[in-house]
PDB file of C-alpha atoms in Angstrom:
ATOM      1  CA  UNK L  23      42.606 141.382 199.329  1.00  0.00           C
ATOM      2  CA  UNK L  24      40.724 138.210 198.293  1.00  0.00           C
ATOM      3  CA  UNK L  25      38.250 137.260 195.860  1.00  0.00           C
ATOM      4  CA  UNK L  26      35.297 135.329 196.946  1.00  0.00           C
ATOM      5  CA  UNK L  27      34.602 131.880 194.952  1.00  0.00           C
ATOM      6  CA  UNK L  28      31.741 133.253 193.303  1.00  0.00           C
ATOM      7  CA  UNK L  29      33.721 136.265 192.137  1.00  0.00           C
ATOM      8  CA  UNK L  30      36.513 133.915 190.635  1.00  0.00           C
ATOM      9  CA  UNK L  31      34.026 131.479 189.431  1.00  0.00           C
ATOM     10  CA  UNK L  32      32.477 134.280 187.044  1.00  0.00           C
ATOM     11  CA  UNK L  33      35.971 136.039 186.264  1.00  0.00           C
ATOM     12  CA  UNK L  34      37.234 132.890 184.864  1.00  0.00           C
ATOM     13  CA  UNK L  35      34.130 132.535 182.944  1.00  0.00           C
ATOM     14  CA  UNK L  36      34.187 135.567 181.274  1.00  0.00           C
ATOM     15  CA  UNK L  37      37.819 135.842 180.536  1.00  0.00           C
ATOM     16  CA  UNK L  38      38.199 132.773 178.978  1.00  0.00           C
ATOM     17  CA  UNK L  39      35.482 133.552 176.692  1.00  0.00           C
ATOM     18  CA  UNK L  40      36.247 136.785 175.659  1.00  0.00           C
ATOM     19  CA  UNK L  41      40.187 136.463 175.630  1.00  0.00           C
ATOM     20  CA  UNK L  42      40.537 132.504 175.500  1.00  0.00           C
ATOM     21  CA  UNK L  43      43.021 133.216 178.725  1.00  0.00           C
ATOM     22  CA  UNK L  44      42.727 129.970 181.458  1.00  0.00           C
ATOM     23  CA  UNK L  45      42.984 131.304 185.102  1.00  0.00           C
ATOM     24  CA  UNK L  46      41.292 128.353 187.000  1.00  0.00           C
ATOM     25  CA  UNK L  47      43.780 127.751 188.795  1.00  0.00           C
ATOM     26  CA  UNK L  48      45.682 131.222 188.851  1.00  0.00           C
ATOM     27  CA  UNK L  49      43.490 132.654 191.872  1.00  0.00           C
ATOM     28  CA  UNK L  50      46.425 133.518 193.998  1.00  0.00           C
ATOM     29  CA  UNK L  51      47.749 135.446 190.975  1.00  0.00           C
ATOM     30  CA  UNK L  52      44.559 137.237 190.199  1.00  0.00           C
ATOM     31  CA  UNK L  53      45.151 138.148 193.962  1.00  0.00           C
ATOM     32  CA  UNK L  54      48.327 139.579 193.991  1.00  0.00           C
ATOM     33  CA  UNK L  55      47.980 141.229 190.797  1.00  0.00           C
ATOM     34  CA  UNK L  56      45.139 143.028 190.882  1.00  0.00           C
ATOM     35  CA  UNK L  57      44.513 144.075 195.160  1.00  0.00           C
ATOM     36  CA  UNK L  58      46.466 147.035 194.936  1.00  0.00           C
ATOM     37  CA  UNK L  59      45.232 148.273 191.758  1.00  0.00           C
ATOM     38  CA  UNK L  60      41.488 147.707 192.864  1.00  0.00           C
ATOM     39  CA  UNK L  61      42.310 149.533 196.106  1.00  0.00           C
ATOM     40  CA  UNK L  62      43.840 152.903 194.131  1.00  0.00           C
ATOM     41  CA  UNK L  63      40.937 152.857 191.772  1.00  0.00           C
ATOM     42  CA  UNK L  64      38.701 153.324 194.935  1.00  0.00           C
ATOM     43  CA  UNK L  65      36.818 150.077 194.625  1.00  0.00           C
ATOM     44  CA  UNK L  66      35.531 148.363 197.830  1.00  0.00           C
ATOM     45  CA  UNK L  67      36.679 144.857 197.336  1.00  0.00           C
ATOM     46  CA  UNK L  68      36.536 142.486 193.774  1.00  0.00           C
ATOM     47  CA  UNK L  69      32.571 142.398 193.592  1.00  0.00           C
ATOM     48  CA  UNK L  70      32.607 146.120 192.978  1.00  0.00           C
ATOM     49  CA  UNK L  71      35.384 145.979 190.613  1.00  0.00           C
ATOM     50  CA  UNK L  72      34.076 142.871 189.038  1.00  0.00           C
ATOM     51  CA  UNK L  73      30.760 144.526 188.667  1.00  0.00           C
ATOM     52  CA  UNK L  74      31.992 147.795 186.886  1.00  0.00           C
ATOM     53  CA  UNK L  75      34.346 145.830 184.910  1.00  0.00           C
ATOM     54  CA  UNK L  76      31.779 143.320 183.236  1.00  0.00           C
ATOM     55  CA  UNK L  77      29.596 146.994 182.408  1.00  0.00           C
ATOM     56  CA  UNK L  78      32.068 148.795 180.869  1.00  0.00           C
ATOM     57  CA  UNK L  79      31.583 148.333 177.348  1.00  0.00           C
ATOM     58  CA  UNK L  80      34.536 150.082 175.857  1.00  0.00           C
ATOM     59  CA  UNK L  81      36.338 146.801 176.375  1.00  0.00           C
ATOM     60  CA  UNK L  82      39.247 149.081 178.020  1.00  0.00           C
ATOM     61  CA  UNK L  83      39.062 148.321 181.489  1.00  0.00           C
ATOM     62  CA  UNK L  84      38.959 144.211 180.562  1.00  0.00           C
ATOM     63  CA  UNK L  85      41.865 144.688 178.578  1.00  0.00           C
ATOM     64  CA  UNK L  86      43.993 146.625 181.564  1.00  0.00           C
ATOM     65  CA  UNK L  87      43.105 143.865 183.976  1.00  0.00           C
ATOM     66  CA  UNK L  88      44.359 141.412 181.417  1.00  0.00           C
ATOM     67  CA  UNK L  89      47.525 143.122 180.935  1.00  0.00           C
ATOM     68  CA  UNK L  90      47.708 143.047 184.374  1.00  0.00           C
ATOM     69  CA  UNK L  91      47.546 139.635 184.854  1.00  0.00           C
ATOM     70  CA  UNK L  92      49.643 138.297 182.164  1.00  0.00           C
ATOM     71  CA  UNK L  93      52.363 140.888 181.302  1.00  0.00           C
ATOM     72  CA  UNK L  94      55.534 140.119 182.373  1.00  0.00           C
ATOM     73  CA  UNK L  95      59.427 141.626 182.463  1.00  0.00           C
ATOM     74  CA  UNK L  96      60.279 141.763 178.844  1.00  0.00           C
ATOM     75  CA  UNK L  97      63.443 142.886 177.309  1.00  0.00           C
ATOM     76  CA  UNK L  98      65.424 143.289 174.047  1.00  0.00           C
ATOM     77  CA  UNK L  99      66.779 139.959 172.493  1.00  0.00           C
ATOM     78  CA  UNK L 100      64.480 137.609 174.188  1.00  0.00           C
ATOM     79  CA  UNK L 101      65.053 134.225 173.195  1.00  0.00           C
ATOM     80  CA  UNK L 102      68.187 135.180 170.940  1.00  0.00           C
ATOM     81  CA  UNK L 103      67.321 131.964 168.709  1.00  0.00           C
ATOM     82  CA  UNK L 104      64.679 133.673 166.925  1.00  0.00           C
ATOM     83  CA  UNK L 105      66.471 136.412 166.255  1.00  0.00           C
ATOM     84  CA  UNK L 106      69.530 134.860 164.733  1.00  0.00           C
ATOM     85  CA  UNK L 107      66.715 132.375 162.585  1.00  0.00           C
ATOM     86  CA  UNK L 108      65.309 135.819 161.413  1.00  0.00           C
ATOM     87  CA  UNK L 109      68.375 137.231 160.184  1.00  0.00           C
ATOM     88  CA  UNK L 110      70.080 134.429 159.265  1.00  0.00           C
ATOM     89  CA  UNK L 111      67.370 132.367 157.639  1.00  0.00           C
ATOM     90  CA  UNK L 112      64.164 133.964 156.678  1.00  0.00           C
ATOM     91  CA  UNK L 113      65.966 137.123 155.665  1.00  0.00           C
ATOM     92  CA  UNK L 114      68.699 135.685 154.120  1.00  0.00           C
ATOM     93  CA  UNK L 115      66.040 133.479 152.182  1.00  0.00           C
ATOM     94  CA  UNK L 116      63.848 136.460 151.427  1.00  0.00           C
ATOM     95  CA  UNK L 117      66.670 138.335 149.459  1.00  0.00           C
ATOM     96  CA  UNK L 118      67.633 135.997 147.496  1.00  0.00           C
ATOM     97  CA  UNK L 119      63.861 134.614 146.624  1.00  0.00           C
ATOM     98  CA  UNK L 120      61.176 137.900 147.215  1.00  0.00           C
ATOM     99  CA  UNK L 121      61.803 139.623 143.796  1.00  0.00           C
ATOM    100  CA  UNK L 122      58.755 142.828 145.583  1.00  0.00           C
ATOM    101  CA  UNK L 123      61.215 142.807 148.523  1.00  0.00           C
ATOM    102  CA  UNK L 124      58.066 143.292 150.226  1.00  0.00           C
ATOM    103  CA  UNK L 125      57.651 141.020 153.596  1.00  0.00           C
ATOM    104  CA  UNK L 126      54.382 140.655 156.017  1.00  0.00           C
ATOM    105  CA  UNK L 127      55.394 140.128 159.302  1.00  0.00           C
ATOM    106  CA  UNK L 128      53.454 140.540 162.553  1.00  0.00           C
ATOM    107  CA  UNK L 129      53.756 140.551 166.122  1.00  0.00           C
ATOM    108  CA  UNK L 130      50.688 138.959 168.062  1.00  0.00           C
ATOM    109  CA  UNK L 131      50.351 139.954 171.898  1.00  0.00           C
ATOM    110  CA  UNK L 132      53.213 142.647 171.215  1.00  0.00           C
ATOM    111  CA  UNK L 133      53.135 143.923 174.916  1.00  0.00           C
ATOM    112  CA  UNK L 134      55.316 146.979 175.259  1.00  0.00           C
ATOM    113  CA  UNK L 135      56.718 146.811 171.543  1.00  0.00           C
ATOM    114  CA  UNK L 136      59.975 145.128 172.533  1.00  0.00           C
ATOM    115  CA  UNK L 137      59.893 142.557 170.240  1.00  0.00           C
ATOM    116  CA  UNK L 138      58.620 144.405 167.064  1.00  0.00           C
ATOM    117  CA  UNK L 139      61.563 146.977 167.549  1.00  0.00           C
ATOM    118  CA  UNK L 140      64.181 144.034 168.190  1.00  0.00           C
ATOM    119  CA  UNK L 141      62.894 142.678 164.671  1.00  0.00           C
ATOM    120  CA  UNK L 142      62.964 146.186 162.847  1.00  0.00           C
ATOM    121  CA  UNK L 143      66.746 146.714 164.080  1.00  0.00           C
ATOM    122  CA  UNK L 144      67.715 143.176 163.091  1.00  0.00           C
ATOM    123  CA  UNK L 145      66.389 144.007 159.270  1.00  0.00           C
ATOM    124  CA  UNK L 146      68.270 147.417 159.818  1.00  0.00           C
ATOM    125  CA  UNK L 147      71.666 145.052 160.913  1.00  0.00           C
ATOM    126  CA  UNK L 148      70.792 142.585 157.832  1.00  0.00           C
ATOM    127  CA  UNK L 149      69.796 144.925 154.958  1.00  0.00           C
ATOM    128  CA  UNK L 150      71.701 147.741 155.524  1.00  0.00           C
ATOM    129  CA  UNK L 151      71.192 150.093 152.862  1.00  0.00           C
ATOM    130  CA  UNK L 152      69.282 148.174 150.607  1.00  0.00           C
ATOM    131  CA  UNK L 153      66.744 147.991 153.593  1.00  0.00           C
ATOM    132  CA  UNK L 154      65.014 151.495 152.192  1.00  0.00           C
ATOM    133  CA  UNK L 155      64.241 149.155 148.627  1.00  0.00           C
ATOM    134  CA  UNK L 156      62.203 146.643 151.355  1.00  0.00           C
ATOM    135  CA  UNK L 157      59.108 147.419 152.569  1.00  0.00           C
ATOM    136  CA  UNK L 158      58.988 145.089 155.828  1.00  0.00           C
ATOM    137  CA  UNK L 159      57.549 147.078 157.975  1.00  0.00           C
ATOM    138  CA  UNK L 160      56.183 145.116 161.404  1.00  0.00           C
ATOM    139  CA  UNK L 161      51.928 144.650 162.263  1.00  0.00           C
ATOM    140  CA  UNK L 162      52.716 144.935 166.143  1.00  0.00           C
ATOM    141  CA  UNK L 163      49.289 143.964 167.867  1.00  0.00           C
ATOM    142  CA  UNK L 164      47.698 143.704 171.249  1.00  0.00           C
ATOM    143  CA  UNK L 165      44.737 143.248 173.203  1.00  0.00           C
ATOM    144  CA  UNK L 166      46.025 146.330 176.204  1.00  0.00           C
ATOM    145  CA  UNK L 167      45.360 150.177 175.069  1.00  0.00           C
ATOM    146  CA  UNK L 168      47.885 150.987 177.919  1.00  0.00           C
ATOM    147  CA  UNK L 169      50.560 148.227 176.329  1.00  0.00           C
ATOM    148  CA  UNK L 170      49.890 149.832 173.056  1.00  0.00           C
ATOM    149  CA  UNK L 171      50.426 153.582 174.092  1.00  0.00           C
ATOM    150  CA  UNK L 172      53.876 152.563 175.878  1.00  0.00           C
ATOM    151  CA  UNK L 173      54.736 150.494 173.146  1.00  0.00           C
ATOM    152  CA  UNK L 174      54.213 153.621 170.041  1.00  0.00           C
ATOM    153  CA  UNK L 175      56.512 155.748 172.360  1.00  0.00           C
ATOM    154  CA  UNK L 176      59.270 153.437 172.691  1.00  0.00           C
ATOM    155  CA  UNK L 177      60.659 154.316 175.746  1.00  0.00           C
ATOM    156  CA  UNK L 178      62.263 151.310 178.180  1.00  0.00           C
ATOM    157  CA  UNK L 179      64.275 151.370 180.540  1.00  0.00           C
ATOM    158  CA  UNK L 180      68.079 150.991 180.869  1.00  0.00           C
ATOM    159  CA  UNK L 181      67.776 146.910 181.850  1.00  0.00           C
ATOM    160  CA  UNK L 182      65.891 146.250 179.166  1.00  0.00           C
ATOM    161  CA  UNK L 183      68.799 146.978 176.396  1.00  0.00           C
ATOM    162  CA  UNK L 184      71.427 145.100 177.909  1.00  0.00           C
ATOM    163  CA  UNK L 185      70.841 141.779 175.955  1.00  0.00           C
ATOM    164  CA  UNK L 186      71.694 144.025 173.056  1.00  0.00           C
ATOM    165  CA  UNK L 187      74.691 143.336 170.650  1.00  0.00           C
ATOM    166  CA  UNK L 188      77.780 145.593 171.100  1.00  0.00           C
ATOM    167  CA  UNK L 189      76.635 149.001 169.816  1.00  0.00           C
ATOM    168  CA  UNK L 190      73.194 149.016 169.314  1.00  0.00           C
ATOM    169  CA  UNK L 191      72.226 150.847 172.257  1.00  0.00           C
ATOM    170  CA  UNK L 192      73.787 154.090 170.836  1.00  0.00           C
ATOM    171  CA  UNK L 193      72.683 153.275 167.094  1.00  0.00           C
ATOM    172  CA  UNK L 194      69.175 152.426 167.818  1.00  0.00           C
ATOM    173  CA  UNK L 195      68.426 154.598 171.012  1.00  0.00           C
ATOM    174  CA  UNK L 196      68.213 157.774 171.820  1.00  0.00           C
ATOM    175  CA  UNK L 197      69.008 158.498 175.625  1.00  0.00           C
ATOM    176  CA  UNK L 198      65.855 160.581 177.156  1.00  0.00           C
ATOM    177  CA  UNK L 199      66.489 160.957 180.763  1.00  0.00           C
ATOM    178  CA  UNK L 200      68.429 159.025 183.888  1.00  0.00           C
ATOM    179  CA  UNK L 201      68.278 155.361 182.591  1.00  0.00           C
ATOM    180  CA  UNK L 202      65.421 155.873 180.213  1.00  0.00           C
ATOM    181  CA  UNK L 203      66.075 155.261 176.475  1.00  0.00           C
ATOM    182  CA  UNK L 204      63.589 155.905 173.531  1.00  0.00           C
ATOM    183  CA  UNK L 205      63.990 153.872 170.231  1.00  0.00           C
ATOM    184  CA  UNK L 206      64.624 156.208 166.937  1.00  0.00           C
ATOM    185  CA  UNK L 207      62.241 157.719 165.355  1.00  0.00           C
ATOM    186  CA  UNK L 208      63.487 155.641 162.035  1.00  0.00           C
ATOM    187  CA  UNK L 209      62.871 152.401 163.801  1.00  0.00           C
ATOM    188  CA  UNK L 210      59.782 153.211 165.217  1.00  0.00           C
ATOM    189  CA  UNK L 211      58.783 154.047 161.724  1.00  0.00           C
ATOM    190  CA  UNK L 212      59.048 150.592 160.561  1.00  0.00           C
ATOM    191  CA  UNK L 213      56.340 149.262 162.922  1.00  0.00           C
ATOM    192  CA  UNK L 214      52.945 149.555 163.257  1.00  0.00           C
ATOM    193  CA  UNK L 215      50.934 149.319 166.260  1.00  0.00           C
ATOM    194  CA  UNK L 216      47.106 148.242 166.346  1.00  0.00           C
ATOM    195  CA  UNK L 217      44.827 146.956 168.808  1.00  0.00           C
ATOM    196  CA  UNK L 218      43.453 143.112 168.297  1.00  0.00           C
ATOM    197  CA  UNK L 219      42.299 140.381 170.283  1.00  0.00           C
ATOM    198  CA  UNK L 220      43.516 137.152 169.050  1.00  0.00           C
ATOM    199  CA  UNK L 221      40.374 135.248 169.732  1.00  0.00           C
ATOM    200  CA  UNK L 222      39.106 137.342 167.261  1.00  0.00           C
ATOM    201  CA  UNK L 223      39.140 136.401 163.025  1.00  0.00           C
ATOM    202  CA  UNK L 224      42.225 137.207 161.741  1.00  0.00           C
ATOM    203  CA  UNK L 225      41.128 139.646 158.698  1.00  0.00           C
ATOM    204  CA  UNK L 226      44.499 141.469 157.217  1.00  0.00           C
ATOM    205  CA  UNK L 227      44.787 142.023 154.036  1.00  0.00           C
ATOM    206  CA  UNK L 228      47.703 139.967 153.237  1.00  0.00           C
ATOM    207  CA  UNK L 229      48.879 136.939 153.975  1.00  0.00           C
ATOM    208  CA  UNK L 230      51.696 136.466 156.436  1.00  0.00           C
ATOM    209  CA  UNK L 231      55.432 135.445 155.948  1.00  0.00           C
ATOM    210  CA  UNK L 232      56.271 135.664 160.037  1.00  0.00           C
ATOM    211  CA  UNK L 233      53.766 135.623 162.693  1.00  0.00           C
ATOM    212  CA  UNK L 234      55.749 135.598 166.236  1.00  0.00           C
ATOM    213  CA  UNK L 235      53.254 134.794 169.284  1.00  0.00           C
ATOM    214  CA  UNK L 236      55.956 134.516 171.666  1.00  0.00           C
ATOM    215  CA  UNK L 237      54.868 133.851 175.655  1.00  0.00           C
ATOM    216  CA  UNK L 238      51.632 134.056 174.974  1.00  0.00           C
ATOM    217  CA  UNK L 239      49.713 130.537 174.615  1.00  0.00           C
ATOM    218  CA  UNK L 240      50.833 129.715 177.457  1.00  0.00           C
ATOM    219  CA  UNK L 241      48.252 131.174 179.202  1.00  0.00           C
ATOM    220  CA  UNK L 242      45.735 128.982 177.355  1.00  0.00           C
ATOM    221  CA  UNK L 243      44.421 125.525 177.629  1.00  0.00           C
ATOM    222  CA  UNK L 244      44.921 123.087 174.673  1.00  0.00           C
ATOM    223  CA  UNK L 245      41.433 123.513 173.133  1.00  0.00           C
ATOM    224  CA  UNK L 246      42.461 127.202 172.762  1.00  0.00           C
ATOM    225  CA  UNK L 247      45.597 127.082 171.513  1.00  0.00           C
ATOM    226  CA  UNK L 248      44.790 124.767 168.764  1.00  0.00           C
ATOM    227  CA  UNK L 249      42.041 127.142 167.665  1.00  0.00           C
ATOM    228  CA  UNK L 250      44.450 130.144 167.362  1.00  0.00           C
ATOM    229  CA  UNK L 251      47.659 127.897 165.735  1.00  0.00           C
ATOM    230  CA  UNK L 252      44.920 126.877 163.224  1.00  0.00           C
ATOM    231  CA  UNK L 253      44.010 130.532 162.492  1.00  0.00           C
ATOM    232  CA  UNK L 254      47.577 131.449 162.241  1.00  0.00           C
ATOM    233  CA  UNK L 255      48.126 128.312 159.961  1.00  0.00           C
ATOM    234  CA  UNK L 256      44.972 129.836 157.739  1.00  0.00           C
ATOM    235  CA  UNK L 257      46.771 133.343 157.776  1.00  0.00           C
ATOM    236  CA  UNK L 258      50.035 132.233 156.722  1.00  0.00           C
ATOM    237  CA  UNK L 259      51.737 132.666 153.247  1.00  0.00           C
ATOM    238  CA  UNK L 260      52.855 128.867 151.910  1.00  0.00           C
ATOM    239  CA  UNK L 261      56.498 128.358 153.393  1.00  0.00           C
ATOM    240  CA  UNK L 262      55.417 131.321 156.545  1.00  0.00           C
ATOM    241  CA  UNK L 263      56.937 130.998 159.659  1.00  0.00           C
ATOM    242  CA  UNK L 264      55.277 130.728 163.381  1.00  0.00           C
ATOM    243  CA  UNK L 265      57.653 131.599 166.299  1.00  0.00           C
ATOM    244  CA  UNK L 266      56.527 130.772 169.546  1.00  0.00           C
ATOM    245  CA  UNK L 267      57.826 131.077 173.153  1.00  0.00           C
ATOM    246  CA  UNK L 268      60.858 128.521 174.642  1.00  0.00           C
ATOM    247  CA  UNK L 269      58.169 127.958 177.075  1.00  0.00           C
ATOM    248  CA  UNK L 270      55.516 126.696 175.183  1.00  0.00           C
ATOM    249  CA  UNK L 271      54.075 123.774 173.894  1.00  0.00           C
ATOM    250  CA  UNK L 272      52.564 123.622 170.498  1.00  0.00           C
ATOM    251  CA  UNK L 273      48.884 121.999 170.095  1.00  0.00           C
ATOM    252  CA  UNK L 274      49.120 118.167 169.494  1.00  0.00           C
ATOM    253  CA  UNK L 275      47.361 118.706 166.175  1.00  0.00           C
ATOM    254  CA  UNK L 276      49.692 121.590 165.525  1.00  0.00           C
ATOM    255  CA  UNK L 277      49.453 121.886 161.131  1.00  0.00           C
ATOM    256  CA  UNK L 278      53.053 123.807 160.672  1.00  0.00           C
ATOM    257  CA  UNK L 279      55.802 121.841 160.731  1.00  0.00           C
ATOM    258  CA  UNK L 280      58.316 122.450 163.359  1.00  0.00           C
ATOM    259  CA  UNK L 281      61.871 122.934 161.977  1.00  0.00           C
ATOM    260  CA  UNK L 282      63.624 124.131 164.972  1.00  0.00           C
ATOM    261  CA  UNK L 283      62.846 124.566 168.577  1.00  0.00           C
ATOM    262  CA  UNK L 284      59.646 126.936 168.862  1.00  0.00           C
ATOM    263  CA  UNK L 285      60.329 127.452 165.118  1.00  0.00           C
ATOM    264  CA  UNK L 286      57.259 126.283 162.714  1.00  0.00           C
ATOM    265  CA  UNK L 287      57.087 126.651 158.908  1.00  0.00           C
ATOM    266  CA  UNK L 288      53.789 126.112 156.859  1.00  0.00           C
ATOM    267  CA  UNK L 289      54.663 123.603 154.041  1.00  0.00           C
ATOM    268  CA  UNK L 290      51.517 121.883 152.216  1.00  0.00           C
ATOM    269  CA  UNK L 291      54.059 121.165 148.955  1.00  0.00           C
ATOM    270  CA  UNK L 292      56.889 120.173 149.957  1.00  0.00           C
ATOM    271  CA  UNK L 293      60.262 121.442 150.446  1.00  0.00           C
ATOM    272  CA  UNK L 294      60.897 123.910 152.925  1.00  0.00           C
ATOM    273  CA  UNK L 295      63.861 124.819 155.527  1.00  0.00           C
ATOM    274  CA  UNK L 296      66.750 122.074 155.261  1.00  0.00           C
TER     275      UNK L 296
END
C-alpha cells in the first residue's frame, strides 16, 4: 500500500512535532511498516488511517504507529560494553562512595523492558546479598502503551536470552511455555515501568545517576537530539552517566563528557572517570 505525498508530507509534520522522530526520508519504511497493519484495522488506504489517527486524542493510537515504525529486534546484553561499565565502574564506584546506597537510574525509550531487566540482574550479579540494603530500583519509560504492557510482563522469547552469561537463563527466568521465558517476579520487582514521551520536560523527583537512551536518537535530526542530551544533561546528578547506542552520534554541542565509546559522564568540577 502507498502513501500519497500529501499524506507523508503531513505525517512527517506531525510526528516530528509531537515525538521529535525525523521520517523525511523514511517513506518506504512508513510503507512497509504500517500497510498490513492499516489493512487488519479495516482502514481503506493511509488518508483514512491518517485521518482517525490525528483525532484520536488518547495519544494511544500515535504512540502504536510509532512503535511500529521504530521498534526493532532487541535482546538481552545488547551492546555488552555498557553492561560490563555498569558493573564494573559505576557500581563498583557507587559502593564504595553512596553512603544511602540509594541509586536513580532510568531507562528512556525502554521498548519491551529488555534493557531495564538486563540492568536489574547485573546489580543482582554485582551486589549479591547486600543488594536488599540498595534501593536501585530502575525508572523504565516509553512513549508505546503496547511496549509498556509487554514490557511489565516480562515475557521474551527463547532468542532473546542467548547473549546471556552462563547460567542466568535458569537464575533469572522462569520457563512459561515452548520457547517462551518470563523474568522473576524478584527482578521484575526492581523496575518500574511508566509511560513518557521524551520530548516532553523531564520532571522526576530526583536527580539521575544513569540515564541509558540506547538506539533511540538515532531516529532524530541534530536540532533534536541536542535538545533532549541538554535535558538529560539538566536531569543528571554531578558525575551521572549518559549511555547511548554504538550507533549513534552524540550532538556536536554535546555538554557530558564522553569517557568511553557511547559512554558520557556529567563533570562541571572536575575529576571524574580516569
Amino acid at each position: 500500500m502507498q502513501i500519497l505525498d500529501c499524506d507523508f508530507e503531513r505525517l512527517v509534520t506531525f510526528v516530528k512535532f509531537k515525538y521529535g522522530i525525523n521520517l523525511q526520508d523514511k517513506k518506504f519504511l512508513v510503507e512497509t511498516r504500517l500497510s498490513n497493519y492499516i489493512l487488519d484495522c479495516g482502514f481503506r488506504d493511509f488518508s483514512d488511517y491518517c485521518t482517525a489517527l490525528y483525532n484520536d486524542t488518547t495519544g494511544r493510537e500515535v504512540a502504536n504507529m510509532i512503535n511500529r515504525i521504530t521498534t526493532n529486534h532487541t535482546y538481552f546484553m545488547r551492546e555488552t560494553e555498557h553492561f560490563d561499565h555498569f558493573m564494573n565502574v559505576f557500581l563498583a564506584d557507587a559502593v564504595k562512595t553512596r553512603e544511602d546506597k540509594t541509586l536513580a537510574i532510568w531507562s528512556a525509550g525502554c521498548s519491551f523492558g529488555n534493557e531495564p531487566y538486563n540492568l536489574a540482574m547485573c546489580a543482582n550479579e554485582f551486589l549479591g546479598a547486600a543488594k536488599k540494603q540498595w534501593d536501585c530500583r530502575i525508572l523504565a519509560t516509553d512513549v508505546s502503551f503496547h511496549a509498556l504492557r509487554n514490557a511489565k510482563n516480562g515475557m521474551y522469547p527463547e532468542q532473546d536470552l542467548e547473549q546471556l552469561p552462563p547460567g542466568w537463563r535458569e537464575k533469572y527466568f522462569v520457563k512459561k511455555a515452548k520457547g517462551i521465558y518470563q523474568v522473576t517476579d524478584e527482578i521484575r520487582s526492581d523496575v518500574i515501568f511508566k509511560y513518557h514521551n521524551l520530548m516532553e520536560p523531564i520532571e522526576f523527583k530526583r536527580k539521575f545517576d544513569l540515564i541509558l537512551c540506547r538506539n533511540v536518537m538515532i531516529y532524530f535530526d541534530e536540532r533534536t537530539k541536542s535538545m533532549l542530551c541538554r535535558r538529560f544533561y539538566d536531569a543528571s546528578a554531578e558525575g551521572g552517566y549518559l549511555y547511548i547506542g554504538h550507533a549513534e552520534s552524540a550532538p556536536e554541542n554535546m555538554m557530558y563528557r564522553k569517557v568511553r565509546t557511547a559512554i558520557y559522564q556529567k563533570i562541571t568540577h572536575g575529576g571524574g572517570e580516569g
